[in-house]
């Protein structure tokens, strides 16, 4: 399974088929609109670039070069950019950041470091979505056990604890994906 998901084309197809649309919730949750500049950390194959509507811009950053190459092929358009590398290599200021299914790959220390960096670069709120181990049923928990993320079974509040010093963290929505393969919790982190 892990080998298959490392292929960007298969990752994209499998995720879209299982999850359906799990991104547009961010438009309301973050109140996205004209003039906003979105930073997507761990953007993978770049699906979330669809959130950048007219008059908005988007930068997706990911350490996986193959994902970024595929993202550029699929989603390149004016206002949308992708960068391969670490967040520390990114420059610029943003109005919003999103972290889509990324925190369950990071340790508490990595999340704390990420929160400091985002606080410097991003003026407004951060939208977070991750699978919710605590609210998952047995089947969903089993899929999380197979997930590539080392911290997939950590509760959502455990993912967010590293942000608490810099951000007020609120869990705002929990729902199943299209084929009920995962139960996702959306959170909004507001700068303190
Ligand atoms: C489960 S994937 C989610 C991808 C995408 N956000 C989505 O939901 O389709 C996790 C992504 O985080 C990226 N990642 C992990 N650690 C990272 C880091 N320190 N900086 C940037 N990207 C990272 C991985 O390369 C991978 O693409």
CSV table of C-alpha atoms and ligand atoms in Angstrom, one decimal:
chain,number,residue,atom,x,y,z
A,1,UNK,CA,0.0,0.0,0.0
A,2,UNK,CA,2.8,2.4,1.0
A,3,UNK,CA,4.7,1.7,-2.3
A,4,UNK,CA,1.5,2.4,-4.3
A,5,UNK,CA,0.9,5.7,-2.5
A,6,UNK,CA,4.4,6.9,-3.2
A,7,UNK,CA,3.4,7.1,-6.9
A,8,UNK,CA,1.8,10.6,-7.3
A,9,UNK,CA,-0.7,9.5,-10.0
A,10,UNK,CA,-2.0,6.6,-7.9
A,11,UNK,CA,-2.0,8.7,-4.7
A,12,UNK,CA,-4.1,11.3,-6.5
A,13,UNK,CA,-6.6,8.9,-8.0
A,14,UNK,CA,-7.0,6.7,-4.9
A,15,UNK,CA,-7.4,9.7,-2.6
A,16,UNK,CA,-9.9,11.4,-4.8
A,17,UNK,CA,-12.0,8.2,-5.3
A,18,UNK,CA,-12.1,7.4,-1.5
A,19,UNK,CA,-12.4,10.9,-0.1
A,20,UNK,CA,-14.5,12.8,-2.6
A,21,UNK,CA,-14.4,16.6,-2.1
A,22,UNK,CA,-12.9,17.2,1.4
A,23,UNK,CA,-11.3,20.6,0.5
A,24,UNK,CA,-14.1,23.0,-0.3
A,25,UNK,CA,-15.2,23.0,3.4
A,26,UNK,CA,-12.1,25.3,3.9
A,27,UNK,CA,-13.7,28.1,1.9
A,28,UNK,CA,-16.4,28.6,4.5
A,29,UNK,CA,-14.3,27.6,7.5
A,30,UNK,CA,-11.6,30.1,6.7
A,31,UNK,CA,-13.8,32.6,5.0
A,32,UNK,CA,-11.5,32.5,1.9
A,33,UNK,CA,-12.1,35.3,-0.7
A,34,UNK,CA,-10.5,37.7,-3.1
A,35,UNK,CA,-7.1,39.0,-2.2
A,36,UNK,CA,-6.2,36.0,0.0
A,37,UNK,CA,-2.8,34.4,-0.3
A,38,UNK,CA,-2.8,30.8,0.7
A,39,UNK,CA,0.2,28.8,1.8
A,40,UNK,CA,-0.3,25.0,1.7
A,41,UNK,CA,2.4,23.1,3.7
A,42,UNK,CA,2.8,19.5,2.6
A,43,UNK,CA,0.7,20.1,-0.5
A,44,UNK,CA,1.3,16.7,-1.9
A,45,UNK,CA,0.0,16.5,-5.5
A,46,UNK,CA,-1.5,20.0,-5.2
A,47,UNK,CA,-5.2,19.3,-5.1
A,48,UNK,CA,-5.9,22.1,-2.6
A,49,UNK,CA,-4.8,24.7,-5.2
A,50,UNK,CA,-8.4,24.5,-6.4
A,51,UNK,CA,-9.2,26.7,-3.3
A,52,UNK,CA,-7.6,29.6,-5.0
A,53,UNK,CA,-10.5,31.4,-6.7
A,54,UNK,CA,-10.4,34.6,-8.7
A,55,UNK,CA,-8.1,37.3,-7.3
A,56,UNK,CA,-6.5,34.8,-4.9
A,57,UNK,CA,-3.0,33.2,-4.9
A,58,UNK,CA,-1.7,29.9,-3.7
A,59,UNK,CA,1.7,28.5,-3.0
A,60,UNK,CA,2.1,24.7,-2.3
A,61,UNK,CA,5.3,23.4,-0.7
A,62,UNK,CA,6.3,19.8,-0.3
A,63,UNK,CA,9.5,17.9,0.4
A,64,UNK,CA,8.6,15.2,-2.2
A,65,UNK,CA,10.0,16.2,-5.6
A,66,UNK,CA,7.8,13.8,-7.6
A,67,UNK,CA,4.6,15.1,-6.0
A,68,UNK,CA,5.6,18.7,-6.8
A,69,UNK,CA,6.4,17.8,-10.4
A,70,UNK,CA,3.0,16.1,-10.8
A,71,UNK,CA,1.3,19.0,-9.0
A,72,UNK,CA,2.8,21.4,-11.6
A,73,UNK,CA,1.6,19.2,-14.5
A,74,UNK,CA,-1.9,19.0,-13.1
A,75,UNK,CA,-2.6,22.3,-11.5
A,76,UNK,CA,-0.3,25.0,-13.0
A,77,UNK,CA,-2.2,28.2,-13.7
A,78,UNK,CA,-1.7,32.0,-13.0
A,79,UNK,CA,-1.7,32.6,-9.3
A,80,UNK,CA,-0.8,29.0,-8.4
A,81,UNK,CA,2.8,28.0,-7.7
A,82,UNK,CA,4.5,24.9,-6.3
A,83,UNK,CA,7.9,24.7,-4.5
A,84,UNK,CA,9.9,21.7,-3.7
A,85,UNK,CA,11.7,21.8,-0.3
A,86,UNK,CA,11.3,22.6,3.3
A,87,UNK,CA,9.1,25.5,4.6
A,88,UNK,CA,12.3,27.2,5.9
A,89,UNK,CA,13.2,27.7,2.2
A,90,UNK,CA,10.0,29.5,1.4
A,91,UNK,CA,9.9,33.3,1.5
A,92,UNK,CA,6.9,35.7,1.3
A,93,UNK,CA,3.9,36.6,3.4
A,94,UNK,CA,0.5,34.9,3.3
A,95,UNK,CA,-3.0,35.6,4.6
A,96,UNK,CA,-3.8,32.0,5.4
A,97,UNK,CA,-2.1,28.6,5.6
A,98,UNK,CA,-3.6,25.1,5.3
A,99,UNK,CA,-2.3,21.8,6.6
A,100,UNK,CA,-4.2,19.0,4.9
A,101,UNK,CA,-3.5,15.6,6.3
A,102,UNK,CA,0.1,16.5,7.3
A,103,UNK,CA,0.2,16.8,11.1
A,104,UNK,CA,-0.1,13.0,11.5
A,105,UNK,CA,3.3,12.7,9.8
A,106,UNK,CA,5.0,15.1,12.2
A,107,UNK,CA,6.4,14.7,15.8
A,108,UNK,CA,5.3,17.2,18.5
A,109,UNK,CA,8.6,19.0,18.3
A,110,UNK,CA,8.3,19.3,14.5
A,111,UNK,CA,4.8,20.7,14.9
A,112,UNK,CA,6.0,23.2,17.5
A,113,UNK,CA,8.8,24.4,15.1
A,114,UNK,CA,6.2,24.6,12.3
A,115,UNK,CA,4.0,26.8,14.4
A,116,UNK,CA,6.8,29.3,15.0
A,117,UNK,CA,7.6,29.5,11.3
A,118,UNK,CA,4.0,29.9,10.3
A,119,UNK,CA,3.4,32.6,12.9
A,120,UNK,CA,6.2,34.6,11.2
A,121,UNK,CA,5.0,34.1,7.6
A,122,UNK,CA,1.2,34.0,7.9
A,123,UNK,CA,-0.9,37.0,9.1
A,124,UNK,CA,-4.2,35.1,9.5
A,125,UNK,CA,-5.7,31.8,10.5
A,126,UNK,CA,-4.5,28.3,9.7
A,127,UNK,CA,-6.9,25.6,8.5
A,128,UNK,CA,-6.1,22.0,9.5
A,129,UNK,CA,-7.7,18.8,8.5
A,130,UNK,CA,-6.5,15.3,9.6
A,131,UNK,CA,-8.1,11.9,10.1
A,132,UNK,CA,-9.5,11.7,13.6
A,133,UNK,CA,-8.4,8.5,15.3
A,134,UNK,CA,-10.6,9.0,18.4
A,135,UNK,CA,-13.8,9.5,16.4
A,136,UNK,CA,-13.0,6.7,13.9
A,137,UNK,CA,-14.8,3.3,13.9
A,138,UNK,CA,-12.8,0.1,14.0
A,139,UNK,CA,-12.4,-0.2,10.2
A,140,UNK,CA,-11.2,3.5,9.9
A,141,UNK,CA,-8.8,2.9,12.8
A,142,UNK,CA,-7.4,-0.1,11.0
A,143,UNK,CA,-6.8,2.0,7.9
A,144,UNK,CA,-5.1,4.6,10.0
A,145,UNK,CA,-2.9,1.8,11.5
A,146,UNK,CA,-1.8,1.1,7.9
A,147,UNK,CA,-1.2,4.8,7.1
A,148,UNK,CA,2.3,6.1,6.3
A,149,UNK,CA,2.0,8.8,9.0
A,150,UNK,CA,4.0,7.7,12.1
A,151,UNK,CA,1.4,9.6,14.3
A,152,UNK,CA,-1.8,8.6,12.6
A,153,UNK,CA,-3.3,7.2,15.8
A,154,UNK,CA,-2.6,10.4,17.9
A,155,UNK,CA,-5.7,12.3,18.9
A,156,UNK,CA,-6.4,15.6,17.1
A,157,UNK,CA,-5.7,17.6,20.3
A,158,UNK,CA,-2.3,15.8,20.4
A,159,UNK,CA,-1.7,17.1,16.8
A,160,UNK,CA,-2.6,20.6,17.8
A,161,UNK,CA,-0.8,20.9,21.2
A,162,UNK,CA,2.4,22.2,19.5
A,163,UNK,CA,0.4,25.2,18.2
A,164,UNK,CA,-1.2,26.2,21.5
A,165,UNK,CA,1.5,28.7,22.4
A,166,UNK,CA,1.1,30.7,19.2
A,167,UNK,CA,-2.5,29.9,18.2
A,168,UNK,CA,-6.0,29.5,19.7
A,169,UNK,CA,-7.0,26.1,18.3
A,170,UNK,CA,-10.7,25.2,17.7
A,171,UNK,CA,-12.0,21.9,16.2
A,172,UNK,CA,-14.9,23.1,14.1
A,173,UNK,CA,-16.2,20.1,12.0
A,174,UNK,CA,-15.9,16.3,12.0
A,175,UNK,CA,-17.3,14.3,9.1
A,176,UNK,CA,-16.7,11.1,7.1
A,177,UNK,CA,-15.1,11.1,3.7
A,178,UNK,CA,-17.2,10.0,0.7
A,179,UNK,CA,-16.6,6.2,1.1
A,180,UNK,CA,-16.3,6.5,4.9
A,181,UNK,CA,-12.6,5.4,4.7
A,182,UNK,CA,-11.7,8.1,7.2
A,183,UNK,CA,-13.4,10.4,9.7
A,184,UNK,CA,-11.8,13.9,9.3
A,185,UNK,CA,-11.7,16.7,11.8
A,186,UNK,CA,-11.3,20.3,10.6
A,187,UNK,CA,-9.7,22.8,13.0
A,188,UNK,CA,-9.1,26.6,12.8
A,189,UNK,CA,-6.0,28.0,14.4
A,190,UNK,CA,-6.2,31.8,15.1
A,191,UNK,CA,-3.1,33.7,15.9
A,192,UNK,CA,-2.9,34.8,19.6
B,1,LIG,C1,-0.6,12.4,3.4
B,1,LIG,S1,0.3,13.5,2.4
B,1,LIG,C2,-0.9,14.8,2.2
B,1,LIG,C3,-0.7,15.6,0.9
B,1,LIG,C4,-1.7,16.7,0.6
B,1,LIG,N1,-1.8,17.7,1.6
B,1,LIG,C5,-3.1,16.0,0.5
B,1,LIG,O1,-3.9,16.0,1.4
B,1,LIG,O2,-3.4,15.5,-0.6
B,1,LIG,C6,1.5,14.3,3.5
B,1,LIG,C7,2.5,15.2,2.7
B,1,LIG,O3,3.3,15.9,3.6
B,1,LIG,C8,4.6,16.1,3.0
B,1,LIG,N2,5.5,16.4,4.1
B,1,LIG,C9,5.9,15.7,5.2
B,1,LIG,N3,6.8,16.4,5.9
B,1,LIG,C10,7.0,17.6,5.3
B,1,LIG,C11,7.8,18.8,5.6
B,1,LIG,N4,8.6,18.8,6.6
B,1,LIG,N5,7.7,19.8,4.7
B,1,LIG,C12,6.9,19.8,3.6
B,1,LIG,N6,6.1,18.7,3.3
B,1,LIG,C13,6.2,17.6,4.1
B,1,LIG,C14,4.8,14.7,2.4
B,1,LIG,O4,5.8,14.8,1.3
B,1,LIG,C15,3.4,14.4,1.8
B,1,LIG,O5,3.2,14.9,0.5
